[in-house]
């Protein structure tokens, strides 16, 4: 099989809430615009990319 990037991935964001590190699995997608520039920016589907503002759905 050839290399194929899955469209949907599950990422894990580590959030430090002050009482320790809480790891919460978050479904996210990589911003395609940032990906073209070589940056991997995770965006929650339905939100806009925090870097370039591209809506990701
Ligand atoms: Zn972006």
PDB file of N, CA, C and O and ligand atoms in Angstrom:
ATOM      1  N   UNK A   1       0.842  -1.201   0.000  1.00  0.00           N
ATOM      2  CA  UNK A   1       0.000   0.000   0.000  1.00  0.00           C
ATOM      3  C   UNK A   1       0.873   1.246   0.000  1.00  0.00           C
ATOM      4  O   UNK A   1       1.985   1.253   0.495  1.00  0.00           O
ATOM      5  N   UNK A   2       0.369   2.294  -0.573  1.00  0.00           N
ATOM      6  CA  UNK A   2       1.117   3.533  -0.577  1.00  0.00           C
ATOM      7  C   UNK A   2       0.870   4.282   0.726  1.00  0.00           C
ATOM      8  O   UNK A   2      -0.046   3.983   1.476  1.00  0.00           O
ATOM      9  N   UNK A   3       1.707   5.273   0.910  1.00  0.00           N
ATOM     10  CA  UNK A   3       1.528   6.071   2.112  1.00  0.00           C
ATOM     11  C   UNK A   3       0.295   6.954   1.969  1.00  0.00           C
ATOM     12  O   UNK A   3       0.124   7.628   0.964  1.00  0.00           O
ATOM     13  N   UNK A   4      -0.512   6.938   2.946  1.00  0.00           N
ATOM     14  CA  UNK A   4      -1.733   7.732   2.880  1.00  0.00           C
ATOM     15  C   UNK A   4      -2.015   8.332   4.253  1.00  0.00           C
ATOM     16  O   UNK A   4      -2.013   7.634   5.253  1.00  0.00           O
ATOM     17  N   UNK A   5      -2.219   9.615   4.234  1.00  0.00           N
ATOM     18  CA  UNK A   5      -2.512  10.267   5.500  1.00  0.00           C
ATOM     19  C   UNK A   5      -3.994  10.134   5.814  1.00  0.00           C
ATOM     20  O   UNK A   5      -4.825  10.473   4.983  1.00  0.00           O
ATOM     21  N   UNK A   6      -4.289   9.628   6.952  1.00  0.00           N
ATOM     22  CA  UNK A   6      -5.695   9.542   7.338  1.00  0.00           C
ATOM     23  C   UNK A   6      -6.296  10.930   7.497  1.00  0.00           C
ATOM     24  O   UNK A   6      -5.637  11.848   7.957  1.00  0.00           O
ATOM     25  N   UNK A   7      -7.536  11.063   7.116  1.00  0.00           N
ATOM     26  CA  UNK A   7      -8.180  12.370   7.209  1.00  0.00           C
ATOM     27  C   UNK A   7      -8.490  12.692   8.662  1.00  0.00           C
ATOM     28  O   UNK A   7      -8.292  13.805   9.123  1.00  0.00           O
ATOM     29  N   UNK A   8      -8.968  11.723   9.322  1.00  0.00           N
ATOM     30  CA  UNK A   8      -9.324  11.957  10.725  1.00  0.00           C
ATOM     31  C   UNK A   8      -8.293  11.311  11.625  1.00  0.00           C
ATOM     32  O   UNK A   8      -7.958  10.149  11.477  1.00  0.00           O
ATOM     33  N   UNK A   9      -7.801  12.096  12.524  1.00  0.00           N
ATOM     34  CA  UNK A   9      -6.854  11.565  13.482  1.00  0.00           C
ATOM     35  C   UNK A   9      -7.245  12.011  14.870  1.00  0.00           C
ATOM     36  O   UNK A   9      -7.950  12.991  15.046  1.00  0.00           O
ATOM     37  N   UNK A  10      -6.791  11.289  15.782  1.00  0.00           N
ATOM     38  CA  UNK A  10      -7.038  11.685  17.161  1.00  0.00           C
ATOM     39  C   UNK A  10      -5.728  12.147  17.754  1.00  0.00           C
ATOM     40  O   UNK A  10      -4.737  11.440  17.726  1.00  0.00           O
ATOM     41  N   UNK A  11      -5.746  13.350  18.234  1.00  0.00           N
ATOM     42  CA  UNK A  11      -4.541  13.878  18.828  1.00  0.00           C
ATOM     43  C   UNK A  11      -4.720  13.958  20.328  1.00  0.00           C
ATOM     44  O   UNK A  11      -5.822  13.906  20.847  1.00  0.00           O
ATOM     45  N   UNK A  12      -3.635  14.091  21.002  1.00  0.00           N
ATOM     46  CA  UNK A  12      -3.695  14.196  22.446  1.00  0.00           C
ATOM     47  C   UNK A  12      -3.094  15.523  22.859  1.00  0.00           C
ATOM     48  O   UNK A  12      -1.940  15.810  22.573  1.00  0.00           O
ATOM     49  N   UNK A  13      -3.912  16.336  23.454  1.00  0.00           N
ATOM     50  CA  UNK A  13      -3.425  17.613  23.923  1.00  0.00           C
ATOM     51  C   UNK A  13      -3.142  17.516  25.413  1.00  0.00           C
ATOM     52  O   UNK A  13      -3.954  17.029  26.177  1.00  0.00           O
ATOM     53  N   UNK A  14      -1.985  17.953  25.769  1.00  0.00           N
ATOM     54  CA  UNK A  14      -1.646  17.952  27.182  1.00  0.00           C
ATOM     55  C   UNK A  14      -1.976  19.319  27.763  1.00  0.00           C
ATOM     56  O   UNK A  14      -1.421  20.329  27.374  1.00  0.00           O
ATOM     57  N   UNK A  15      -2.905  19.326  28.668  1.00  0.00           N
ATOM     58  CA  UNK A  15      -3.307  20.585  29.270  1.00  0.00           C
ATOM     59  C   UNK A  15      -2.890  20.598  30.733  1.00  0.00           C
ATOM     60  O   UNK A  15      -3.213  19.707  31.495  1.00  0.00           O
ATOM     61  N   UNK A  16      -2.191  21.640  31.057  1.00  0.00           N
ATOM     62  CA  UNK A  16      -1.742  21.779  32.438  1.00  0.00           C
ATOM     63  C   UNK A  16      -2.718  22.676  33.180  1.00  0.00           C
ATOM     64  O   UNK A  16      -2.813  23.862  32.920  1.00  0.00           O
ATOM     65  N   UNK A  17      -3.477  22.080  34.068  1.00  0.00           N
ATOM     66  CA  UNK A  17      -4.500  22.860  34.769  1.00  0.00           C
ATOM     67  C   UNK A  17      -4.004  23.356  36.114  1.00  0.00           C
ATOM     68  O   UNK A  17      -4.751  23.882  36.904  1.00  0.00           O
ATOM     69  N   UNK A  18      -2.739  23.180  36.359  1.00  0.00           N
ATOM     70  CA  UNK A  18      -2.180  23.705  37.592  1.00  0.00           C
ATOM     71  C   UNK A  18      -2.063  22.648  38.669  1.00  0.00           C
ATOM     72  O   UNK A  18      -1.239  22.759  39.555  1.00  0.00           O
ATOM     73  N   UNK A  19      -2.904  21.641  38.592  1.00  0.00           N
ATOM     74  CA  UNK A  19      -2.861  20.594  39.595  1.00  0.00           C
ATOM     75  C   UNK A  19      -2.184  19.347  39.032  1.00  0.00           C
ATOM     76  O   UNK A  19      -2.303  18.277  39.575  1.00  0.00           O
ATOM     77  N   UNK A  20      -1.511  19.544  37.948  1.00  0.00           N
ATOM     78  CA  UNK A  20      -0.899  18.402  37.304  1.00  0.00           C
ATOM     79  C   UNK A  20      -1.255  18.421  35.846  1.00  0.00           C
ATOM     80  O   UNK A  20      -2.020  19.253  35.379  1.00  0.00           O
ATOM     81  N   UNK A  21      -0.689  17.524  35.113  1.00  0.00           N
ATOM     82  CA  UNK A  21      -0.946  17.488  33.685  1.00  0.00           C
ATOM     83  C   UNK A  21      -2.107  16.549  33.394  1.00  0.00           C
ATOM     84  O   UNK A  21      -2.080  15.388  33.764  1.00  0.00           O
ATOM     85  N   UNK A  22      -3.125  17.119  32.793  1.00  0.00           N
ATOM     86  CA  UNK A  22      -4.277  16.317  32.414  1.00  0.00           C
ATOM     87  C   UNK A  22      -4.231  16.062  30.918  1.00  0.00           C
ATOM     88  O   UNK A  22      -4.159  16.994  30.123  1.00  0.00           O
ATOM     89  N   UNK A  23      -4.253  14.823  30.558  1.00  0.00           N
ATOM     90  CA  UNK A  23      -4.196  14.487  29.140  1.00  0.00           C
ATOM     91  C   UNK A  23      -5.590  14.138  28.644  1.00  0.00           C
ATOM     92  O   UNK A  23      -6.232  13.249  29.172  1.00  0.00           O
ATOM     93  N   UNK A  24      -6.031  14.902  27.675  1.00  0.00           N
ATOM     94  CA  UNK A  24      -7.371  14.694  27.137  1.00  0.00           C
ATOM     95  C   UNK A  24      -7.282  14.404  25.649  1.00  0.00           C
ATOM     96  O   UNK A  24      -6.686  15.187  24.906  1.00  0.00           O
ATOM     97  N   UNK A  25      -7.833  13.298  25.240  1.00  0.00           N
ATOM     98  CA  UNK A  25      -7.854  13.015  23.805  1.00  0.00           C
ATOM     99  C   UNK A  25      -8.814  13.950  23.088  1.00  0.00           C
ATOM    100  O   UNK A  25      -9.954  14.109  23.499  1.00  0.00           O
ATOM    101  N   UNK A  26      -8.332  14.598  22.054  1.00  0.00           N
ATOM    102  CA  UNK A  26      -9.149  15.553  21.315  1.00  0.00           C
ATOM    103  C   UNK A  26      -9.105  15.215  19.832  1.00  0.00           C
ATOM    104  O   UNK A  26      -8.033  15.085  19.265  1.00  0.00           O
ATOM    105  N   UNK A  27     -10.272  15.051  19.233  1.00  0.00           N
ATOM    106  CA  UNK A  27     -10.272  14.834  17.793  1.00  0.00           C
ATOM    107  C   UNK A  27      -9.905  16.113  17.082  1.00  0.00           C
ATOM    108  O   UNK A  27     -10.459  17.167  17.357  1.00  0.00           O
ATOM    109  N   UNK A  28      -8.952  16.054  16.218  1.00  0.00           N
ATOM    110  CA  UNK A  28      -8.512  17.275  15.563  1.00  0.00           C
ATOM    111  C   UNK A  28      -8.072  17.018  14.147  1.00  0.00           C
ATOM    112  O   UNK A  28      -7.884  15.890  13.727  1.00  0.00           O
ATOM    113  N   UNK A  29      -7.926  18.111  13.439  1.00  0.00           N
ATOM    114  CA  UNK A  29      -7.439  18.009  12.070  1.00  0.00           C
ATOM    115  C   UNK A  29      -6.328  19.016  11.875  1.00  0.00           C
ATOM    116  O   UNK A  29      -6.318  20.076  12.501  1.00  0.00           O
ATOM    117  N   UNK A  30      -5.462  18.666  10.975  1.00  0.00           N
ATOM    118  CA  UNK A  30      -4.369  19.583  10.692  1.00  0.00           C
ATOM    119  C   UNK A  30      -4.839  20.649   9.719  1.00  0.00           C
ATOM    120  O   UNK A  30      -5.510  20.354   8.740  1.00  0.00           O
ATOM    121  N   UNK A  31      -4.471  21.894   9.986  1.00  0.00           N
ATOM    122  CA  UNK A  31      -4.825  22.994   9.104  1.00  0.00           C
ATOM    123  C   UNK A  31      -4.119  22.788   7.769  1.00  0.00           C
ATOM    124  O   UNK A  31      -2.890  22.702   7.729  1.00  0.00           O
ATOM    125  N   UNK A  32      -4.878  22.686   6.679  1.00  0.00           N
ATOM    126  CA  UNK A  32      -4.254  22.430   5.371  1.00  0.00           C
ATOM    127  C   UNK A  32      -3.379  23.581   4.901  1.00  0.00           C
ATOM    128  O   UNK A  32      -2.377  23.363   4.218  1.00  0.00           O
ATOM    129  N   UNK A  33      -3.767  24.802   5.248  1.00  0.00           N
ATOM    130  CA  UNK A  33      -2.984  25.961   4.816  1.00  0.00           C
ATOM    131  C   UNK A  33      -1.629  25.980   5.516  1.00  0.00           C
ATOM    132  O   UNK A  33      -0.596  26.242   4.900  1.00  0.00           O
ATOM    133  N   UNK A  34      -1.645  25.734   6.800  1.00  0.00           N
ATOM    134  CA  UNK A  34      -0.386  25.708   7.544  1.00  0.00           C
ATOM    135  C   UNK A  34       0.443  24.498   7.143  1.00  0.00           C
ATOM    136  O   UNK A  34       1.669  24.556   7.117  1.00  0.00           O
ATOM    137  N   UNK A  35      -0.247  23.419   6.820  1.00  0.00           N
ATOM    138  CA  UNK A  35       0.463  22.211   6.428  1.00  0.00           C
ATOM    139  C   UNK A  35       1.265  22.462   5.161  1.00  0.00           C
ATOM    140  O   UNK A  35       2.361  21.943   4.992  1.00  0.00           O
ATOM    141  N   UNK A  36       0.712  23.299   4.276  1.00  0.00           N
ATOM    142  CA  UNK A  36       1.429  23.612   3.041  1.00  0.00           C
ATOM    143  C   UNK A  36       2.697  24.397   3.321  1.00  0.00           C
ATOM    144  O   UNK A  36       3.659  24.342   2.564  1.00  0.00           O
ATOM    145  N   UNK A  37       2.668  25.138   4.404  1.00  0.00           N
ATOM    146  CA  UNK A  37       3.859  25.907   4.747  1.00  0.00           C
ATOM    147  C   UNK A  37       4.838  25.084   5.572  1.00  0.00           C
ATOM    148  O   UNK A  37       5.905  25.552   5.947  1.00  0.00           O
ATOM    149  N   UNK A  38       4.419  23.896   5.879  1.00  0.00           N
ATOM    150  CA  UNK A  38       5.304  23.026   6.624  1.00  0.00           C
ATOM    151  C   UNK A  38       5.038  23.032   8.110  1.00  0.00           C
ATOM    152  O   UNK A  38       5.790  22.448   8.879  1.00  0.00           O
ATOM    153  N   UNK A  39       3.957  23.723   8.481  1.00  0.00           N
ATOM    154  CA  UNK A  39       3.610  23.758   9.893  1.00  0.00           C
ATOM    155  C   UNK A  39       2.453  22.814  10.166  1.00  0.00           C
ATOM    156  O   UNK A  39       1.505  22.741   9.392  1.00  0.00           O
ATOM    157  N   UNK A  40       2.571  22.106  11.242  1.00  0.00           N
ATOM    158  CA  UNK A  40       1.475  21.239  11.642  1.00  0.00           C
ATOM    159  C   UNK A  40       0.700  21.925  12.750  1.00  0.00           C
ATOM    160  O   UNK A  40       1.187  22.072  13.863  1.00  0.00           O
ATOM    161  N   UNK A  41      -0.477  22.390  12.398  1.00  0.00           N
ATOM    162  CA  UNK A  41      -1.315  23.071  13.378  1.00  0.00           C
ATOM    163  C   UNK A  41      -2.601  22.285  13.538  1.00  0.00           C
ATOM    164  O   UNK A  41      -3.326  22.057  12.568  1.00  0.00           O
ATOM    165  N   UNK A  42      -2.867  21.874  14.755  1.00  0.00           N
ATOM    166  CA  UNK A  42      -4.075  21.092  15.002  1.00  0.00           C
ATOM    167  C   UNK A  42      -5.246  22.022  15.271  1.00  0.00           C
ATOM    168  O   UNK A  42      -5.148  22.965  16.044  1.00  0.00           O
ATOM    169  N   UNK A  43      -6.344  21.729  14.592  1.00  0.00           N
ATOM    170  CA  UNK A  43      -7.533  22.544  14.751  1.00  0.00           C
ATOM    171  C   UNK A  43      -8.708  21.629  15.065  1.00  0.00           C
ATOM    172  O   UNK A  43      -8.878  20.592  14.429  1.00  0.00           O
ATOM    173  N   UNK A  44      -9.473  22.039  16.020  1.00  0.00           N
ATOM    174  CA  UNK A  44     -10.678  21.283  16.319  1.00  0.00           C
ATOM    175  C   UNK A  44     -11.678  21.513  15.177  1.00  0.00           C
ATOM    176  O   UNK A  44     -11.914  22.656  14.791  1.00  0.00           O
ATOM    177  N   UNK A  45     -12.228  20.443  14.611  1.00  0.00           N
ATOM    178  CA  UNK A  45     -13.176  20.593  13.506  1.00  0.00           C
ATOM    179  C   UNK A  45     -14.306  21.545  13.860  1.00  0.00           C
ATOM    180  O   UNK A  45     -14.911  21.449  14.918  1.00  0.00           O
ATOM    181  N   UNK A  46     -14.566  22.489  12.962  1.00  0.00           N
ATOM    182  CA  UNK A  46     -15.597  23.490  13.209  1.00  0.00           C
ATOM    183  C   UNK A  46     -15.012  24.798  13.701  1.00  0.00           C
ATOM    184  O   UNK A  46     -15.684  25.822  13.697  1.00  0.00           O
ATOM    185  N   UNK A  47     -13.743  24.740  14.100  1.00  0.00           N
ATOM    186  CA  UNK A  47     -13.061  25.950  14.561  1.00  0.00           C
ATOM    187  C   UNK A  47     -12.162  26.489  13.459  1.00  0.00           C
ATOM    188  O   UNK A  47     -11.944  25.845  12.447  1.00  0.00           O
ATOM    189  N   UNK A  48     -11.652  27.668  13.693  1.00  0.00           N
ATOM    190  CA  UNK A  48     -10.709  28.239  12.744  1.00  0.00           C
ATOM    191  C   UNK A  48      -9.292  28.019  13.251  1.00  0.00           C
ATOM    192  O   UNK A  48      -9.045  28.003  14.458  1.00  0.00           O
ATOM    193  N   UNK A  49      -8.382  27.913  12.310  1.00  0.00           N
ATOM    194  CA  UNK A  49      -6.978  27.754  12.665  1.00  0.00           C
ATOM    195  C   UNK A  49      -6.517  28.959  13.473  1.00  0.00           C
ATOM    196  O   UNK A  49      -6.727  30.088  13.056  1.00  0.00           O
ATOM    197  N   UNK A  50      -5.920  28.743  14.617  1.00  0.00           N
ATOM    198  CA  UNK A  50      -5.472  29.852  15.461  1.00  0.00           C
ATOM    199  C   UNK A  50      -4.290  30.600  14.854  1.00  0.00           C
ATOM    200  O   UNK A  50      -3.955  31.704  15.278  1.00  0.00           O
ATOM    201  N   UNK A  51      -3.664  30.014  13.869  1.00  0.00           N
ATOM    202  CA  UNK A  51      -2.478  30.634  13.274  1.00  0.00           C
ATOM    203  C   UNK A  51      -2.857  31.489  12.066  1.00  0.00           C
ATOM    204  O   UNK A  51      -2.488  32.645  11.966  1.00  0.00           O
ATOM    205  N   UNK A  52      -3.616  30.894  11.141  1.00  0.00           N
ATOM    206  CA  UNK A  52      -3.906  31.612   9.901  1.00  0.00           C
ATOM    207  C   UNK A  52      -5.380  31.928   9.735  1.00  0.00           C
ATOM    208  O   UNK A  52      -5.750  32.658   8.835  1.00  0.00           O
ATOM    209  N   UNK A  53      -6.223  31.377  10.595  1.00  0.00           N
ATOM    210  CA  UNK A  53      -7.637  31.723  10.552  1.00  0.00           C
ATOM    211  C   UNK A  53      -8.448  30.922   9.554  1.00  0.00           C
ATOM    212  O   UNK A  53      -9.613  31.214   9.330  1.00  0.00           O
ATOM    213  N   UNK A  54      -7.819  29.930   8.961  1.00  0.00           N
ATOM    214  CA  UNK A  54      -8.553  29.110   8.011  1.00  0.00           C
ATOM    215  C   UNK A  54      -9.559  28.225   8.745  1.00  0.00           C
ATOM    216  O   UNK A  54      -9.186  27.519   9.674  1.00  0.00           O
ATOM    217  N   UNK A  55     -10.819  28.306   8.349  1.00  0.00           N
ATOM    218  CA  UNK A  55     -11.807  27.445   8.992  1.00  0.00           C
ATOM    219  C   UNK A  55     -11.580  25.988   8.640  1.00  0.00           C
ATOM    220  O   UNK A  55     -11.329  25.656   7.478  1.00  0.00           O
ATOM    221  N   UNK A  56     -11.616  25.153   9.631  1.00  0.00           N
ATOM    222  CA  UNK A  56     -11.412  23.728   9.423  1.00  0.00           C
ATOM    223  C   UNK A  56     -12.680  23.004   9.841  1.00  0.00           C
ATOM    224  O   UNK A  56     -13.151  23.176  10.965  1.00  0.00           O
ATOM    225  N   UNK A  57     -13.230  22.240   8.928  1.00  0.00           N
ATOM    226  CA  UNK A  57     -14.464  21.529   9.241  1.00  0.00           C
ATOM    227  C   UNK A  57     -14.306  20.039   9.040  1.00  0.00           C
ATOM    228  O   UNK A  57     -13.260  19.608   8.572  1.00  0.00           O
TER     229      UNK A  57
HETATM  230 ZN1  LIG B   1      -3.543  27.464   9.609  1.00  0.00          ZN
END
